[in-house]
Each structure stands twice: as C-alpha cells, then as structure tokens.
C-alpha cells in the first residue's frame, strides 16, 4: 500500500491514489428507535454547542475492527467470510448508556448489555480479517458510539456534554446486521461520511 500511494505526485496523483484505496471498518449500528431516543436527549446540546463537529445520526456506529486505508482489491475477499460469520452468529442484546470523552476531544455514548457477547463477536470478526491476510492494528475493543468531535480551540464543550449524558440509559435492542463500511475521512474539508459496502443479517439462535 505504501508503495502504491507513493506513485502519484501532485493533485492528479493524489486522486489516483485515493481511487485505488478505501478506508474500511466493520461495525454494528443501533436501530432507529435507539438512535431517536439518544438524539432527543442530545437535542439541547446541538443548540448549545453548534461549533462541535456532530456526527450525522445515520452514521452512528459501534466499531468492531478498524482496518484503515486498504487497496480496493483487498475488500471483496472479506465479503464471503463476513457473510458466513453473520449468518452463524446470533444477535447480541445491547443498549446505549451514559457518555464520556477521549482526551476532551471525542464525545461518545457508552455501550451496555451483553458486552461479553460483543467482545466475542469482535474477536470473531478480527479473526476473519486476519484469515483474509489483511494486516491491521488489533487494538483492544473499547465499545462506544462516537457522537461528536471538538474544535481545536474548544474542548470544554465535549466535557460538558459528556457530563450531561451521565444519567442516560437507553432501551435494550438486538443487533440486526454486521456492516462492512467505507469512510471518506481525510478526503475533503466537509464532514466525515460513511457508506455500507455491504451488510449481512445475523442468524437466529
């Protein structure tokens, strides 16, 4: 990957490099009812802290494995084993709960419920990735739902909003699909956007 990215020079080279790679992660998404519930709690913060870089609600997700920037040709082989994994894996019951921040920069909501089951699912997902020969940074899972990022000159807002979420407890919900997601992070000045490459329903128990 490093060699391929080094082949282009200037804006045209950058565009060729970006077209040849994709930023990828594997994730879960809360159902609309759970997202609506948290959105209602956050609505006053949207008005009070408009300078924070709020994630779009439709993009809220729980990352299981972050694979980073990959050559586009490495992505299709992930699809069959991830489909098989989802089909053989029962849903996990989770809930959104509380809030916090990473280094006064990133605002998140916490994950409650069958967290052990969530960790087992993440372990299985990462095993599939490794079996496909895709190198990635296998960091310990810290289950959370990223909500917003602070501006460089205003980190107190994240701390304040996180404190306001401390008592939030959302309704339980069951995971519905395993998502293979692409991100446009770092590809322009606008907000980050995500799109499903593909998603697979979990099998029953």
Short mmCIF file of C-alpha atoms in Angstrom, two decimals:
data_model
loop_
_atom_site.label_atom_id
_atom_site.label_comp_id
_atom_site.label_asym_id
_atom_site.label_seq_id
_atom_site.Cartn_x
_atom_site.Cartn_y
_atom_site.Cartn_z
CA UNK A 1 0.00 0.00 0.00
CA UNK A 2 2.77 2.43 0.87
CA UNK A 3 4.44 1.88 -2.50
CA UNK A 4 1.19 2.40 -4.39
CA UNK A 5 0.46 5.66 -2.60
CA UNK A 6 3.91 6.91 -3.41
CA UNK A 7 3.48 6.52 -7.15
CA UNK A 8 1.37 9.65 -7.62
CA UNK A 9 2.71 13.18 -7.37
CA UNK A 10 0.61 16.33 -7.20
CA UNK A 11 -3.18 16.60 -7.19
CA UNK A 12 -3.69 14.15 -10.06
CA UNK A 13 -1.50 11.58 -8.33
CA UNK A 14 -3.42 12.08 -5.08
CA UNK A 15 -6.73 11.45 -6.85
CA UNK A 16 -5.38 8.24 -8.42
CA UNK A 17 -4.14 7.06 -5.02
CA UNK A 18 -7.48 7.77 -3.38
CA UNK A 19 -9.36 5.98 -6.12
CA UNK A 20 -7.14 2.93 -5.58
CA UNK A 21 -7.70 2.75 -1.81
CA UNK A 22 -10.63 2.82 0.59
CA UNK A 23 -10.80 3.44 4.33
CA UNK A 24 -12.64 0.49 5.86
CA UNK A 25 -14.06 -0.69 9.17
CA UNK A 26 -16.50 -3.36 10.37
CA UNK A 27 -19.26 -2.22 12.69
CA UNK A 28 -22.71 -2.51 14.22
CA UNK A 29 -25.43 0.15 14.00
CA UNK A 30 -28.14 0.80 16.59
CA UNK A 31 -31.72 0.59 15.29
CA UNK A 32 -33.58 3.81 14.51
CA UNK A 33 -35.60 3.66 17.74
CA UNK A 34 -32.44 3.64 19.87
CA UNK A 35 -30.89 6.44 17.84
CA UNK A 36 -34.04 8.56 18.07
CA UNK A 37 -34.04 8.12 21.85
CA UNK A 38 -30.45 9.36 22.19
CA UNK A 39 -30.99 12.14 19.65
CA UNK A 40 -33.84 13.51 21.77
CA UNK A 41 -31.52 13.68 24.78
CA UNK A 42 -28.79 15.38 22.73
CA UNK A 43 -31.05 17.95 21.07
CA UNK A 44 -30.39 20.71 23.66
CA UNK A 45 -26.63 20.13 23.21
CA UNK A 46 -26.95 20.55 19.44
CA UNK A 47 -28.33 24.04 20.05
CA UNK A 48 -25.96 24.90 22.90
CA UNK A 49 -22.76 23.71 21.19
CA UNK A 50 -23.16 24.31 17.43
CA UNK A 51 -19.40 24.54 16.85
CA UNK A 52 -18.82 20.90 17.79
CA UNK A 53 -18.47 18.61 14.78
CA UNK A 54 -21.52 16.45 15.32
CA UNK A 55 -21.68 13.10 13.54
CA UNK A 56 -24.73 12.52 11.37
CA UNK A 57 -27.22 10.32 13.21
CA UNK A 58 -27.44 7.93 10.27
CA UNK A 59 -23.69 7.37 10.61
CA UNK A 60 -23.69 6.36 14.29
CA UNK A 61 -21.96 3.00 14.69
CA UNK A 62 -20.03 0.74 17.05
CA UNK A 63 -16.70 -0.19 15.50
CA UNK A 64 -15.65 -3.84 15.90
CA UNK A 65 -12.50 -3.71 13.76
CA UNK A 66 -10.87 -0.71 12.11
CA UNK A 67 -8.87 -1.80 9.07
CA UNK A 68 -7.65 1.58 7.88
CA UNK A 69 -6.77 2.51 4.30
CA UNK A 70 -6.83 -0.59 2.09
CA UNK A 71 -6.26 -1.23 -1.61
CA UNK A 72 -9.73 -1.65 -3.10
CA UNK A 73 -8.83 -5.14 -4.35
CA UNK A 74 -8.43 -6.47 -0.82
CA UNK A 75 -12.04 -5.71 0.15
CA UNK A 76 -14.08 -8.22 -1.96
CA UNK A 77 -12.45 -11.31 -0.35
CA UNK A 78 -13.78 -10.11 3.02
CA UNK A 79 -17.40 -10.41 1.93
CA UNK A 80 -17.99 -14.21 1.87
CA UNK A 81 -16.42 -14.98 5.28
CA UNK A 82 -18.13 -12.00 6.92
CA UNK A 83 -21.46 -13.12 5.44
CA UNK A 84 -20.87 -16.61 6.82
CA UNK A 85 -19.93 -15.20 10.23
CA UNK A 86 -23.09 -13.09 10.44
CA UNK A 87 -25.30 -15.99 9.37
CA UNK A 88 -23.84 -18.27 12.03
CA UNK A 89 -23.82 -15.67 14.81
CA UNK A 90 -26.87 -14.87 16.90
CA UNK A 91 -27.82 -11.26 17.66
CA UNK A 92 -26.31 -9.52 20.68
CA UNK A 93 -28.56 -7.52 23.01
CA UNK A 94 -27.12 -4.09 23.76
CA UNK A 95 -28.18 -0.65 24.98
CA UNK A 96 -26.74 2.86 24.84
CA UNK A 97 -25.84 4.20 28.26
CA UNK A 98 -24.14 7.27 29.68
CA UNK A 99 -21.44 9.27 27.96
CA UNK A 100 -17.80 10.19 28.11
CA UNK A 101 -14.93 11.55 26.09
CA UNK A 102 -11.50 10.64 24.81
CA UNK A 103 -8.88 13.27 25.71
CA UNK A 104 -11.51 16.04 25.82
CA UNK A 105 -11.74 15.71 22.03
CA UNK A 106 -14.17 12.92 21.14
CA UNK A 107 -17.66 12.67 22.66
CA UNK A 108 -19.19 9.20 22.95
CA UNK A 109 -22.07 7.25 24.40
CA UNK A 110 -21.28 4.05 26.26
CA UNK A 111 -22.50 0.52 25.48
CA UNK A 112 -24.37 -1.61 27.99
CA UNK A 113 -25.98 -5.04 27.82
CA UNK A 114 -24.25 -8.21 26.62
CA UNK A 115 -20.81 -6.63 26.41
CA UNK A 116 -19.13 -10.04 26.71
CA UNK A 117 -21.07 -11.18 23.65
CA UNK A 118 -19.99 -8.01 21.86
CA UNK A 119 -16.35 -8.77 22.64
CA UNK A 120 -16.77 -12.35 21.35
CA UNK A 121 -18.27 -11.02 18.12
CA UNK A 122 -15.40 -8.56 17.69
CA UNK A 123 -12.89 -11.37 18.25
CA UNK A 124 -14.58 -13.46 15.56
CA UNK A 125 -14.65 -10.52 13.15
CA UNK A 126 -10.95 -9.82 13.68
CA UNK A 127 -10.13 -13.50 13.17
CA UNK A 128 -11.85 -13.38 9.77
CA UNK A 129 -9.86 -10.30 8.81
CA UNK A 130 -6.60 -11.96 9.78
CA UNK A 131 -7.52 -15.13 7.90
CA UNK A 132 -8.04 -12.98 4.80
CA UNK A 133 -4.42 -11.81 5.16
CA UNK A 134 -5.29 -8.17 5.83
CA UNK A 135 -2.92 -6.52 8.31
CA UNK A 136 -4.48 -4.06 10.75
CA UNK A 137 -3.83 -2.60 14.18
CA UNK A 138 -5.58 -5.03 16.52
CA UNK A 139 -6.31 -2.63 19.37
CA UNK A 140 -8.32 -3.70 22.43
CA UNK A 141 -12.04 -3.12 21.89
CA UNK A 142 -13.46 -0.13 23.76
CA UNK A 143 -17.16 -0.32 22.89
CA UNK A 144 -18.65 3.13 22.30
CA UNK A 145 -20.74 5.18 19.90
CA UNK A 146 -18.90 8.29 18.66
CA UNK A 147 -21.19 11.34 18.67
CA UNK A 148 -19.03 14.40 18.01
CA UNK A 149 -15.55 15.88 17.94
CA UNK A 150 -14.38 19.12 19.49
CA UNK A 151 -12.83 22.01 17.64
CA UNK A 152 -9.18 22.50 18.50
CA UNK A 153 -9.92 25.73 20.37
CA UNK A 154 -12.95 24.49 22.31
CA UNK A 155 -12.56 21.23 24.20
CA UNK A 156 -14.63 22.17 27.23
CA UNK A 157 -17.81 21.62 25.22
CA UNK A 158 -17.15 17.88 24.90
CA UNK A 159 -16.58 17.57 28.64
CA UNK A 160 -19.80 19.46 29.41
CA UNK A 161 -21.96 17.39 27.05
CA UNK A 162 -20.44 14.13 28.34
CA UNK A 163 -21.37 15.13 31.89
CA UNK A 164 -24.94 15.78 30.76
CA UNK A 165 -25.18 12.25 29.35
CA UNK A 166 -24.07 10.57 32.58
CA UNK A 167 -27.59 9.56 33.60
CA UNK A 168 -28.80 8.44 30.18
CA UNK A 169 -29.97 4.83 29.89
CA UNK A 170 -31.39 3.74 26.57
CA UNK A 171 -33.77 0.93 25.76
CA UNK A 172 -32.31 -2.54 25.02
CA UNK A 173 -32.03 -3.55 21.38
CA UNK A 174 -30.71 -6.52 19.42
CA UNK A 175 -28.03 -6.23 16.78
CA UNK A 176 -29.53 -6.61 13.33
CA UNK A 177 -26.68 -6.62 10.81
CA UNK A 178 -22.92 -6.77 10.50
CA UNK A 179 -21.74 -3.81 8.43
CA UNK A 180 -18.67 -3.51 6.22
CA UNK A 181 -18.26 0.26 5.95
CA UNK A 182 -16.24 2.72 3.88
CA UNK A 183 -15.34 6.18 5.14
CA UNK A 184 -14.32 9.36 3.32
CA UNK A 185 -12.26 10.52 6.34
CA UNK A 186 -9.42 12.82 5.22
CA UNK A 187 -10.76 13.15 1.67
CA UNK A 188 -12.01 16.69 1.86
CA UNK A 189 -12.88 19.63 4.13
CA UNK A 190 -16.51 18.58 4.76
CA UNK A 191 -17.89 16.30 7.47
CA UNK A 192 -16.99 12.62 7.53
CA UNK A 193 -19.38 10.42 5.57
CA UNK A 194 -19.84 6.66 5.77
CA UNK A 195 -21.42 4.20 3.36
CA UNK A 196 -22.13 0.50 3.61
CA UNK A 197 -20.08 -1.60 1.25
CA UNK A 198 -22.33 -4.45 2.32
CA UNK A 199 -24.28 -5.57 5.39
CA UNK A 200 -25.42 -9.03 6.50
CA UNK A 201 -28.25 -10.00 8.84
CA UNK A 202 -27.35 -12.02 11.90
CA UNK A 203 -28.72 -15.55 12.10
CA UNK A 204 -31.07 -16.69 14.85
CA UNK A 205 -30.29 -18.87 17.83
#
